[in-house]
Amino acid sequence: WTSKPSVAGSIPARGAIIVVRVWLAYMCRETFIAYVATPHPPKFLEWIDLIKDSIFIPIAACEERFIEQTVRSALANAENPNNIYFGIFNNILNKEHSLLDNDFLTNHKQIFYVELVTPAPMGTGFARMNASLLQFKNFDYMFQIDAHTFFSKNWDTQLINVFNKIKDQENIDEDKLIL
């Protein structure tokens, strides 16, 4: 597919609305897609010095109602909530289901939220790839989850400990670790 981006407007506190004209071969027709994002993290998060055991959590969603609950659960139950960062890619089919008015998701310093409005779902692989691409720093771990996940107490350190135990037992020597 090909695309020709053009700026259609802006939201001062939340970034720009970009309308992209995209040819979707499998749909055999032109489709207009609105791509809406919060400010790009390197511009307002470049001061972050990642602490050891930082975790990036990409979340792919399609009009998911529980995104905020998932993020709040992850942060509230983490032993080290300052080490947790999120990249959320939300595929919206109806503009009325937009979460751009959700201040928690669009203004939190550890969350990068992107919303794509399409006439049909773009698919799980597309959403997961785009959520993963929101990683803006070299995190120690990446932990892919669903948009409707609830976490137990100290989930972050427990998960890292179990992963490192398996890594040691299996003699795995990798720099980039994916949980």
PDB file of N, CA and C in Angstrom, residues 33-128:
ATOM      1  N   ILE A  33      -8.239   7.299   6.443  1.00  0.00           N
ATOM      2  CA  ILE A  33      -7.936   6.878   7.802  1.00  0.00           C
ATOM      3  C   ILE A  33      -7.446   8.087   8.598  1.00  0.00           C
ATOM      4  N   ALA A  34      -8.020   8.300   9.753  1.00  0.00           N
ATOM      5  CA  ALA A  34      -7.557   9.379  10.629  1.00  0.00           C
ATOM      6  C   ALA A  34      -6.604   8.768  11.651  1.00  0.00           C
ATOM      7  N   TYR A  35      -5.401   9.293  11.718  1.00  0.00           N
ATOM      8  CA  TYR A  35      -4.374   8.786  12.626  1.00  0.00           C
ATOM      9  C   TYR A  35      -4.144   9.860  13.673  1.00  0.00           C
ATOM     10  N   VAL A  36      -4.482   9.574  14.902  1.00  0.00           N
ATOM     11  CA  VAL A  36      -4.433  10.575  15.953  1.00  0.00           C
ATOM     12  C   VAL A  36      -3.498  10.094  17.056  1.00  0.00           C
ATOM     13  N   ALA A  37      -2.583  10.961  17.474  1.00  0.00           N
ATOM     14  CA  ALA A  37      -1.613  10.523  18.475  1.00  0.00           C
ATOM     15  C   ALA A  37      -1.352  11.602  19.512  1.00  0.00           C
ATOM     16  N   THR A  38      -0.912  11.152  20.677  1.00  0.00           N
ATOM     17  CA  THR A  38      -0.427  12.069  21.702  1.00  0.00           C
ATOM     18  C   THR A  38       0.950  12.545  21.243  1.00  0.00           C
ATOM     19  N   PRO A  39       1.525  13.559  21.872  1.00  0.00           N
ATOM     20  CA  PRO A  39       2.847  14.030  21.440  1.00  0.00           C
ATOM     21  C   PRO A  39       3.864  12.898  21.453  1.00  0.00           C
ATOM     22  N   HIS A  40       4.783  12.921  20.515  1.00  0.00           N
ATOM     23  CA  HIS A  40       5.759  11.839  20.406  1.00  0.00           C
ATOM     24  C   HIS A  40       6.661  11.822  21.633  1.00  0.00           C
ATOM     25  N   PRO A  41       6.809  10.683  22.294  1.00  0.00           N
ATOM     26  CA  PRO A  41       7.556  10.608  23.551  1.00  0.00           C
ATOM     27  C   PRO A  41       8.945  11.226  23.556  1.00  0.00           C
ATOM     28  N   PRO A  42       9.781  11.061  22.512  1.00  0.00           N
ATOM     29  CA  PRO A  42      11.116  11.648  22.644  1.00  0.00           C
ATOM     30  C   PRO A  42      11.100  13.149  22.897  1.00  0.00           C
ATOM     31  N   LYS A  43      10.063  13.844  22.446  1.00  0.00           N
ATOM     32  CA  LYS A  43      10.007  15.292  22.636  1.00  0.00           C
ATOM     33  C   LYS A  43       9.723  15.678  24.081  1.00  0.00           C
ATOM     34  N   PHE A  44       8.874  14.914  24.760  1.00  0.00           N
ATOM     35  CA  PHE A  44       8.568  15.300  26.136  1.00  0.00           C
ATOM     36  C   PHE A  44       9.028  14.273  27.162  1.00  0.00           C
ATOM     37  N   LEU A  45       9.620  13.168  26.726  1.00  0.00           N
ATOM     38  CA  LEU A  45      10.115  12.169  27.659  1.00  0.00           C
ATOM     39  C   LEU A  45      11.604  11.898  27.486  1.00  0.00           C
ATOM     40  N   GLU A  46      12.305  12.748  26.750  1.00  0.00           N
ATOM     41  CA  GLU A  46      13.722  12.483  26.498  1.00  0.00           C
ATOM     42  C   GLU A  46      14.559  12.591  27.772  1.00  0.00           C
ATOM     43  N   TRP A  47      14.023  13.182  28.810  1.00  0.00           N
ATOM     44  CA  TRP A  47      14.738  13.321  30.084  1.00  0.00           C
ATOM     45  C   TRP A  47      14.789  12.012  30.854  1.00  0.00           C
ATOM     46  N   ILE A  48      14.002  11.030  30.434  1.00  0.00           N
ATOM     47  CA  ILE A  48      13.918   9.784  31.186  1.00  0.00           C
ATOM     48  C   ILE A  48      15.227   9.017  31.119  1.00  0.00           C
ATOM     49  N   ASP A  49      15.776   8.700  32.270  1.00  0.00           N
ATOM     50  CA  ASP A  49      16.901   7.787  32.388  1.00  0.00           C
ATOM     51  C   ASP A  49      16.299   6.469  32.838  1.00  0.00           C
ATOM     52  N   LEU A  50      16.330   5.499  31.970  1.00  0.00           N
ATOM     53  CA  LEU A  50      15.697   4.236  32.311  1.00  0.00           C
ATOM     54  C   LEU A  50      16.441   3.540  33.434  1.00  0.00           C
ATOM     55  N   ILE A  51      15.679   3.072  34.380  1.00  0.00           N
ATOM     56  CA  ILE A  51      16.196   2.353  35.526  1.00  0.00           C
ATOM     57  C   ILE A  51      16.337   0.884  35.125  1.00  0.00           C
ATOM     58  N   LYS A  52      17.230   0.176  35.788  1.00  0.00           N
ATOM     59  CA  LYS A  52      17.389  -1.250  35.514  1.00  0.00           C
ATOM     60  C   LYS A  52      16.034  -1.956  35.629  1.00  0.00           C
ATOM     61  N   ASP A  53      15.800  -2.902  34.767  1.00  0.00           N
ATOM     62  CA  ASP A  53      14.564  -3.681  34.717  1.00  0.00           C
ATOM     63  C   ASP A  53      13.356  -2.868  34.251  1.00  0.00           C
ATOM     64  N   SER A  54      13.574  -1.940  33.331  1.00  0.00           N
ATOM     65  CA  SER A  54      12.458  -1.199  32.741  1.00  0.00           C
ATOM     66  C   SER A  54      11.679  -2.127  31.813  1.00  0.00           C
ATOM     67  N   ILE A  55      10.370  -1.943  31.799  1.00  0.00           N
ATOM     68  CA  ILE A  55       9.492  -2.801  30.993  1.00  0.00           C
ATOM     69  C   ILE A  55       8.643  -1.932  30.076  1.00  0.00           C
ATOM     70  N   PHE A  56       8.657  -2.259  28.771  1.00  0.00           N
ATOM     71  CA  PHE A  56       7.768  -1.617  27.802  1.00  0.00           C
ATOM     72  C   PHE A  56       6.623  -2.582  27.521  1.00  0.00           C
ATOM     73  N   ILE A  57       5.390  -2.076  27.639  1.00  0.00           N
ATOM     74  CA  ILE A  57       4.205  -2.898  27.407  1.00  0.00           C
ATOM     75  C   ILE A  57       3.435  -2.362  26.203  1.00  0.00           C
ATOM     76  N   PRO A  58       3.549  -3.045  25.054  1.00  0.00           N
ATOM     77  CA  PRO A  58       2.727  -2.648  23.904  1.00  0.00           C
ATOM     78  C   PRO A  58       1.332  -3.255  24.049  1.00  0.00           C
ATOM     79  N   ILE A  59       0.310  -2.435  23.826  1.00  0.00           N
ATOM     80  CA  ILE A  59      -1.072  -2.906  23.922  1.00  0.00           C
ATOM     81  C   ILE A  59      -1.773  -2.616  22.603  1.00  0.00           C
ATOM     82  N   ALA A  60      -2.244  -3.665  21.963  1.00  0.00           N
ATOM     83  CA  ALA A  60      -3.026  -3.537  20.734  1.00  0.00           C
ATOM     84  C   ALA A  60      -4.498  -3.668  21.093  1.00  0.00           C
ATOM     85  N   ALA A  61      -5.325  -2.789  20.535  1.00  0.00           N
ATOM     86  CA  ALA A  61      -6.746  -2.824  20.872  1.00  0.00           C
ATOM     87  C   ALA A  61      -7.588  -2.437  19.668  1.00  0.00           C
ATOM     88  N   CYS A  62      -8.820  -2.912  19.658  1.00  0.00           N
ATOM     89  CA  CYS A  62      -9.799  -2.488  18.663  1.00  0.00           C
ATOM     90  C   CYS A  62     -11.072  -2.144  19.430  1.00  0.00           C
ATOM     91  N   GLU A  63     -11.263  -0.854  19.646  1.00  0.00           N
ATOM     92  CA  GLU A  63     -12.409  -0.336  20.398  1.00  0.00           C
ATOM     93  C   GLU A  63     -12.557  -1.022  21.758  1.00  0.00           C
ATOM     94  N   GLU A  64     -11.436  -1.255  22.385  1.00  0.00           N
ATOM     95  CA  GLU A  64     -11.411  -1.928  23.686  1.00  0.00           C
ATOM     96  C   GLU A  64     -11.866  -0.973  24.786  1.00  0.00           C
ATOM     97  N   ARG A  65     -12.765  -1.425  25.647  1.00  0.00           N
ATOM     98  CA  ARG A  65     -13.299  -0.581  26.715  1.00  0.00           C
ATOM     99  C   ARG A  65     -12.440  -0.581  27.967  1.00  0.00           C
ATOM    100  N   PHE A  66     -11.537  -1.558  28.091  1.00  0.00           N
ATOM    101  CA  PHE A  66     -10.829  -1.731  29.347  1.00  0.00           C
ATOM    102  C   PHE A  66      -9.364  -1.304  29.309  1.00  0.00           C
ATOM    103  N   ILE A  67      -8.981  -0.477  28.363  1.00  0.00           N
ATOM    104  CA  ILE A  67      -7.578  -0.064  28.260  1.00  0.00           C
ATOM    105  C   ILE A  67      -7.130   0.665  29.526  1.00  0.00           C
ATOM    106  N   GLU A  68      -7.914   1.645  29.964  1.00  0.00           N
ATOM    107  CA  GLU A  68      -7.526   2.409  31.147  1.00  0.00           C
ATOM    108  C   GLU A  68      -7.438   1.506  32.377  1.00  0.00           C
ATOM    109  N   GLN A  69      -8.383   0.603  32.561  1.00  0.00           N
ATOM    110  CA  GLN A  69      -8.352  -0.311  33.709  1.00  0.00           C
ATOM    111  C   GLN A  69      -7.104  -1.191  33.671  1.00  0.00           C
ATOM    112  N   THR A  70      -6.720  -1.631  32.470  1.00  0.00           N
ATOM    113  CA  THR A  70      -5.534  -2.470  32.310  1.00  0.00           C
ATOM    114  C   THR A  70      -4.278  -1.712  32.729  1.00  0.00           C
ATOM    115  N   VAL A  71      -4.127  -0.486  32.244  1.00  0.00           N
ATOM    116  CA  VAL A  71      -2.946   0.318  32.569  1.00  0.00           C
ATOM    117  C   VAL A  71      -2.924   0.652  34.056  1.00  0.00           C
ATOM    118  N   ARG A  72      -4.052   1.050  34.605  1.00  0.00           N
ATOM    119  CA  ARG A  72      -4.116   1.361  36.040  1.00  0.00           C
ATOM    120  C   ARG A  72      -3.777   0.129  36.891  1.00  0.00           C
ATOM    121  N   SER A  73      -4.263  -1.032  36.481  1.00  0.00           N
ATOM    122  CA  SER A  73      -3.974  -2.263  37.209  1.00  0.00           C
ATOM    123  C   SER A  73      -2.484  -2.581  37.162  1.00  0.00           C
ATOM    124  N   ALA A  74      -1.870  -2.418  35.995  1.00  0.00           N
ATOM    125  CA  ALA A  74      -0.429  -2.683  35.860  1.00  0.00           C
ATOM    126  C   ALA A  74       0.381  -1.756  36.756  1.00  0.00           C
ATOM    127  N   LEU A  75       0.062  -0.475  36.751  1.00  0.00           N
ATOM    128  CA  LEU A  75       0.816   0.493  37.554  1.00  0.00           C
ATOM    129  C   LEU A  75       0.562   0.312  39.053  1.00  0.00           C
ATOM    130  N   ALA A  76      -0.698   0.102  39.432  1.00  0.00           N
ATOM    131  CA  ALA A  76      -1.039  -0.023  40.853  1.00  0.00           C
ATOM    132  C   ALA A  76      -0.449  -1.281  41.483  1.00  0.00           C
ATOM    133  N   ASN A  77      -0.293  -2.332  40.704  1.00  0.00           N
ATOM    134  CA  ASN A  77       0.175  -3.602  41.249  1.00  0.00           C
ATOM    135  C   ASN A  77       1.652  -3.880  40.995  1.00  0.00           C
ATOM    136  N   ALA A  78       2.326  -2.986  40.302  1.00  0.00           N
ATOM    137  CA  ALA A  78       3.762  -3.167  40.056  1.00  0.00           C
ATOM    138  C   ALA A  78       4.548  -2.795  41.307  1.00  0.00           C
ATOM    139  N   GLU A  79       5.596  -3.556  41.574  1.00  0.00           N
ATOM    140  CA  GLU A  79       6.486  -3.211  42.681  1.00  0.00           C
ATOM    141  C   GLU A  79       7.274  -1.951  42.338  1.00  0.00           C
ATOM    142  N   ASN A  80       7.573  -1.779  41.056  1.00  0.00           N
ATOM    143  CA  ASN A  80       8.317  -0.603  40.567  1.00  0.00           C
ATOM    144  C   ASN A  80       7.541   0.071  39.439  1.00  0.00           C
ATOM    145  N   PRO A  81       6.459   0.777  39.762  1.00  0.00           N
ATOM    146  CA  PRO A  81       5.617   1.364  38.717  1.00  0.00           C
ATOM    147  C   PRO A  81       6.335   2.392  37.847  1.00  0.00           C
ATOM    148  N   ASN A  82       7.391   3.025  38.353  1.00  0.00           N
ATOM    149  CA  ASN A  82       8.125   4.002  37.551  1.00  0.00           C
ATOM    150  C   ASN A  82       8.953   3.352  36.446  1.00  0.00           C
ATOM    151  N   ASN A  83       9.066   2.033  36.453  1.00  0.00           N
ATOM    152  CA  ASN A  83       9.818   1.308  35.439  1.00  0.00           C
ATOM    153  C   ASN A  83       8.931   0.808  34.294  1.00  0.00           C
ATOM    154  N   ILE A  84       7.634   1.070  34.380  1.00  0.00           N
ATOM    155  CA  ILE A  84       6.675   0.522  33.425  1.00  0.00           C
ATOM    156  C   ILE A  84       6.254   1.627  32.448  1.00  0.00           C
ATOM    157  N   TYR A  85       6.327   1.311  31.131  1.00  0.00           N
ATOM    158  CA  TYR A  85       5.936   2.250  30.074  1.00  0.00           C
ATOM    159  C   TYR A  85       5.013   1.532  29.098  1.00  0.00           C
ATOM    160  N   PHE A  86       4.085   2.274  28.503  1.00  0.00           N
ATOM    161  CA  PHE A  86       3.071   1.688  27.635  1.00  0.00           C
ATOM    162  C   PHE A  86       3.078   2.323  26.257  1.00  0.00           C
ATOM    163  N   GLY A  87       2.869   1.510  25.244  1.00  0.00           N
ATOM    164  CA  GLY A  87       2.604   1.959  23.883  1.00  0.00           C
ATOM    165  C   GLY A  87       1.259   1.382  23.499  1.00  0.00           C
ATOM    166  N   ILE A  88       0.248   2.227  23.363  1.00  0.00           N
ATOM    167  CA  ILE A  88      -1.116   1.753  23.109  1.00  0.00           C
ATOM    168  C   ILE A  88      -1.538   2.140  21.703  1.00  0.00           C
ATOM    169  N   PHE A  89      -1.898   1.143  20.911  1.00  0.00           N
ATOM    170  CA  PHE A  89      -2.406   1.363  19.553  1.00  0.00           C
ATOM    171  C   PHE A  89      -3.853   0.900  19.540  1.00  0.00           C
ATOM    172  N   ASN A  90      -4.783   1.849  19.368  1.00  0.00           N
ATOM    173  CA  ASN A  90      -6.211   1.559  19.444  1.00  0.00           C
ATOM    174  C   ASN A  90      -6.855   1.801  18.084  1.00  0.00           C
ATOM    175  N   ASN A  91      -7.384   0.744  17.472  1.00  0.00           N
ATOM    176  CA  ASN A  91      -8.090   0.826  16.186  1.00  0.00           C
ATOM    177  C   ASN A  91      -9.558   1.139  16.474  1.00  0.00           C
ATOM    178  N   ILE A  92     -10.019   2.293  16.012  1.00  0.00           N
ATOM    179  CA  ILE A  92     -11.385   2.740  16.260  1.00  0.00           C
ATOM    180  C   ILE A  92     -12.197   2.622  14.970  1.00  0.00           C
ATOM    181  N   LEU A  93     -13.386   2.060  15.067  1.00  0.00           N
ATOM    182  CA  LEU A  93     -14.265   1.930  13.900  1.00  0.00           C
ATOM    183  C   LEU A  93     -15.321   3.029  13.885  1.00  0.00           C
ATOM    184  N   ASN A  94     -15.584   3.586  15.045  1.00  0.00           N
ATOM    185  CA  ASN A  94     -16.588   4.627  15.185  1.00  0.00           C
ATOM    186  C   ASN A  94     -15.966   5.761  16.001  1.00  0.00           C
ATOM    187  N   LYS A  95     -15.898   6.953  15.449  1.00  0.00           N
ATOM    188  CA  LYS A  95     -15.252   8.087  16.128  1.00  0.00           C
ATOM    189  C   LYS A  95     -15.852   8.363  17.508  1.00  0.00           C
ATOM    190  N   GLU A  96     -17.099   7.958  17.728  1.00  0.00           N
ATOM    191  CA  GLU A  96     -17.740   8.163  19.024  1.00  0.00           C
ATOM    192  C   GLU A  96     -17.094   7.300  20.118  1.00  0.00           C
ATOM    193  N   HIS A  97     -16.323   6.290  19.724  1.00  0.00           N
ATOM    194  CA  HIS A  97     -15.649   5.419  20.695  1.00  0.00           C
ATOM    195  C   HIS A  97     -14.216   5.858  20.972  1.00  0.00           C
ATOM    196  N   SER A  98     -13.869   7.028  20.509  1.00  0.00           N
ATOM    197  CA  SER A  98     -12.520   7.546  20.700  1.00  0.00           C
ATOM    198  C   SER A  98     -12.205   7.736  22.184  1.00  0.00           C
ATOM    199  N   LEU A  99     -10.937   7.520  22.524  1.00  0.00           N
ATOM    200  CA  LEU A  99     -10.481   7.728  23.904  1.00  0.00           C
ATOM    201  C   LEU A  99      -9.580   8.962  24.010  1.00  0.00           C
ATOM    202  N   LEU A 100      -9.595   9.813  22.996  1.00  0.00           N
ATOM    203  CA  LEU A 100      -8.731  10.995  23.023  1.00  0.00           C
ATOM    204  C   LEU A 100      -9.112  11.989  24.113  1.00  0.00           C
ATOM    205  N   ASP A 101     -10.315  11.899  24.627  1.00  0.00           N
ATOM    206  CA  ASP A 101     -10.728  12.772  25.725  1.00  0.00           C
ATOM    207  C   ASP A 101     -10.343  12.204  27.089  1.00  0.00           C
ATOM    208  N   ASN A 102      -9.742  11.030  27.101  1.00  0.00           N
ATOM    209  CA  ASN A 102      -9.325  10.397  28.350  1.00  0.00           C
ATOM    210  C   ASN A 102      -7.966  10.970  28.755  1.00  0.00           C
ATOM    211  N   ASP A 103      -7.973  11.895  29.698  1.00  0.00           N
ATOM    212  CA  ASP A 103      -6.736  12.571  30.113  1.00  0.00           C
ATOM    213  C   ASP A 103      -5.694  11.608  30.667  1.00  0.00           C
ATOM    214  N   PHE A 104      -6.138  10.564  31.350  1.00  0.00           N
ATOM    215  CA  PHE A 104      -5.184   9.597  31.905  1.00  0.00           C
ATOM    216  C   PHE A 104      -4.368   8.955  30.785  1.00  0.00           C
ATOM    217  N   LEU A 105      -5.022   8.501  29.719  1.00  0.00           N
ATOM    218  CA  LEU A 105      -4.312   7.820  28.631  1.00  0.00           C
ATOM    219  C   LEU A 105      -3.499   8.774  27.760  1.00  0.00           C
ATOM    220  N   THR A 106      -3.993   9.971  27.557  1.00  0.00           N
ATOM    221  CA  THR A 106      -3.326  10.875  26.610  1.00  0.00           C
ATOM    222  C   THR A 106      -2.314  11.822  27.255  1.00  0.00           C
ATOM    223  N   ASN A 107      -2.335  11.952  28.569  1.00  0.00           N
ATOM    224  CA  ASN A 107      -1.412  12.892  29.210  1.00  0.00           C
ATOM    225  C   ASN A 107      -0.483  12.264  30.242  1.00  0.00           C
ATOM    226  N   HIS A 108      -0.551  10.967  30.444  1.00  0.00           N
ATOM    227  CA  HIS A 108       0.309  10.299  31.422  1.00  0.00           C
ATOM    228  C   HIS A 108       1.726  10.201  30.862  1.00  0.00           C
ATOM    229  N   LYS A 109       2.727  10.503  31.672  1.00  0.00           N
ATOM    230  CA  LYS A 109       4.111  10.558  31.194  1.00  0.00           C
ATOM    231  C   LYS A 109       4.686   9.199  30.802  1.00  0.00           C
ATOM    232  N   GLN A 110       4.031   8.094  31.192  1.00  0.00           N
ATOM    233  CA  GLN A 110       4.546   6.768  30.868  1.00  0.00           C
ATOM    234  C   GLN A 110       3.716   6.059  29.794  1.00  0.00           C
ATOM    235  N   ILE A 111       2.796   6.806  29.174  1.00  0.00           N
ATOM    236  CA  ILE A 111       1.912   6.220  28.167  1.00  0.00           C
ATOM    237  C   ILE A 111       2.034   6.991  26.855  1.00  0.00           C
ATOM    238  N   PHE A 112       2.221   6.244  25.767  1.00  0.00           N
ATOM    239  CA  PHE A 112       2.127   6.832  24.433  1.00  0.00           C
ATOM    240  C   PHE A 112       0.934   6.188  23.750  1.00  0.00           C
ATOM    241  N   TYR A 113      -0.079   6.979  23.452  1.00  0.00           N
ATOM    242  CA  TYR A 113      -1.357   6.492  22.928  1.00  0.00           C
ATOM    243  C   TYR A 113      -1.537   6.933  21.473  1.00  0.00           C
ATOM    244  N   VAL A 114      -1.871   5.978  20.609  1.00  0.00           N
ATOM    245  CA  VAL A 114      -2.154   6.261  19.198  1.00  0.00           C
ATOM    246  C   VAL A 114      -3.504   5.649  18.862  1.00  0.00           C
ATOM    247  N   GLU A 115      -4.282   6.380  18.096  1.00  0.00           N
ATOM    248  CA  GLU A 115      -5.607   5.925  17.708  1.00  0.00           C
ATOM    249  C   GLU A 115      -5.730   5.996  16.192  1.00  0.00           C
ATOM    250  N   LEU A 116      -6.276   4.960  15.598  1.00  0.00           N
ATOM    251  CA  LEU A 116      -6.453   4.885  14.155  1.00  0.00           C
ATOM    252  C   LEU A 116      -7.927   4.639  13.870  1.00  0.00           C
ATOM    253  N   VAL A 117      -8.552   5.508  13.087  1.00  0.00           N
ATOM    254  CA  VAL A 117      -9.966   5.361  12.753  1.00  0.00           C
ATOM    255  C   VAL A 117     -10.064   4.769  11.351  1.00  0.00           C
ATOM    256  N   THR A 118     -10.704   3.609  11.256  1.00  0.00           N
ATOM    257  CA  THR A 118     -10.850   2.920   9.974  1.00  0.00           C
ATOM    258  C   THR A 118     -12.281   2.412   9.820  1.00  0.00           C
ATOM    259  N   PRO A 119     -12.724   2.168   8.590  1.00  0.00           N
ATOM    260  CA  PRO A 119     -14.079   1.645   8.387  1.00  0.00           C
ATOM    261  C   PRO A 119     -14.201   0.161   8.742  1.00  0.00           C
ATOM    262  N   ALA A 120     -13.071  -0.541   8.829  1.00  0.00           N
ATOM    263  CA  ALA A 120     -13.064  -1.957   9.182  1.00  0.00           C
ATOM    264  C   ALA A 120     -11.828  -2.235  10.039  1.00  0.00           C
ATOM    265  N   PRO A 121     -11.866  -3.256  10.894  1.00  0.00           N
ATOM    266  CA  PRO A 121     -10.688  -3.574  11.716  1.00  0.00           C
ATOM    267  C   PRO A 121      -9.477  -3.878  10.839  1.00  0.00           C
ATOM    268  N   MET A 122      -8.317  -3.400  11.256  1.00  0.00           N
ATOM    269  CA  MET A 122      -7.086  -3.619  10.497  1.00  0.00           C
ATOM    270  C   MET A 122      -6.418  -4.946  10.850  1.00  0.00           C
ATOM    271  N   GLY A 123      -6.850  -5.588  11.905  1.00  0.00           N
ATOM    272  CA  GLY A 123      -6.328  -6.895  12.268  1.00  0.00           C
ATOM    273  C   GLY A 123      -5.368  -6.852  13.441  1.00  0.00           C
ATOM    274  N   THR A 124      -5.256  -7.986  14.101  1.00  0.00           N
ATOM    275  CA  THR A 124      -4.429  -8.101  15.297  1.00  0.00           C
ATOM    276  C   THR A 124      -2.955  -7.880  15.000  1.00  0.00           C
ATOM    277  N   GLY A 125      -2.453  -8.487  13.927  1.00  0.00           N
ATOM    278  CA  GLY A 125      -1.034  -8.343  13.581  1.00  0.00           C
ATOM    279  C   GLY A 125      -0.659  -6.897  13.323  1.00  0.00           C
ATOM    280  N   PHE A 126      -1.498  -6.174  12.598  1.00  0.00           N
ATOM    281  CA  PHE A 126      -1.261  -4.760  12.295  1.00  0.00           C
ATOM    282  C   PHE A 126      -1.205  -3.946  13.585  1.00  0.00           C
ATOM    283  N   ALA A 127      -2.167  -4.182  14.481  1.00  0.00           N
ATOM    284  CA  ALA A 127      -2.229  -3.429  15.742  1.00  0.00           C
ATOM    285  C   ALA A 127      -1.043  -3.755  16.645  1.00  0.00           C
ATOM    286  N   ARG A 128      -0.686  -5.031  16.749  1.00  0.00           N
ATOM    287  CA  ARG A 128       0.446  -5.416  17.600  1.00  0.00           C
ATOM    288  C   ARG A 128       1.757  -4.852  17.069  1.00  0.00           C
TER     289      ARG A 128
END
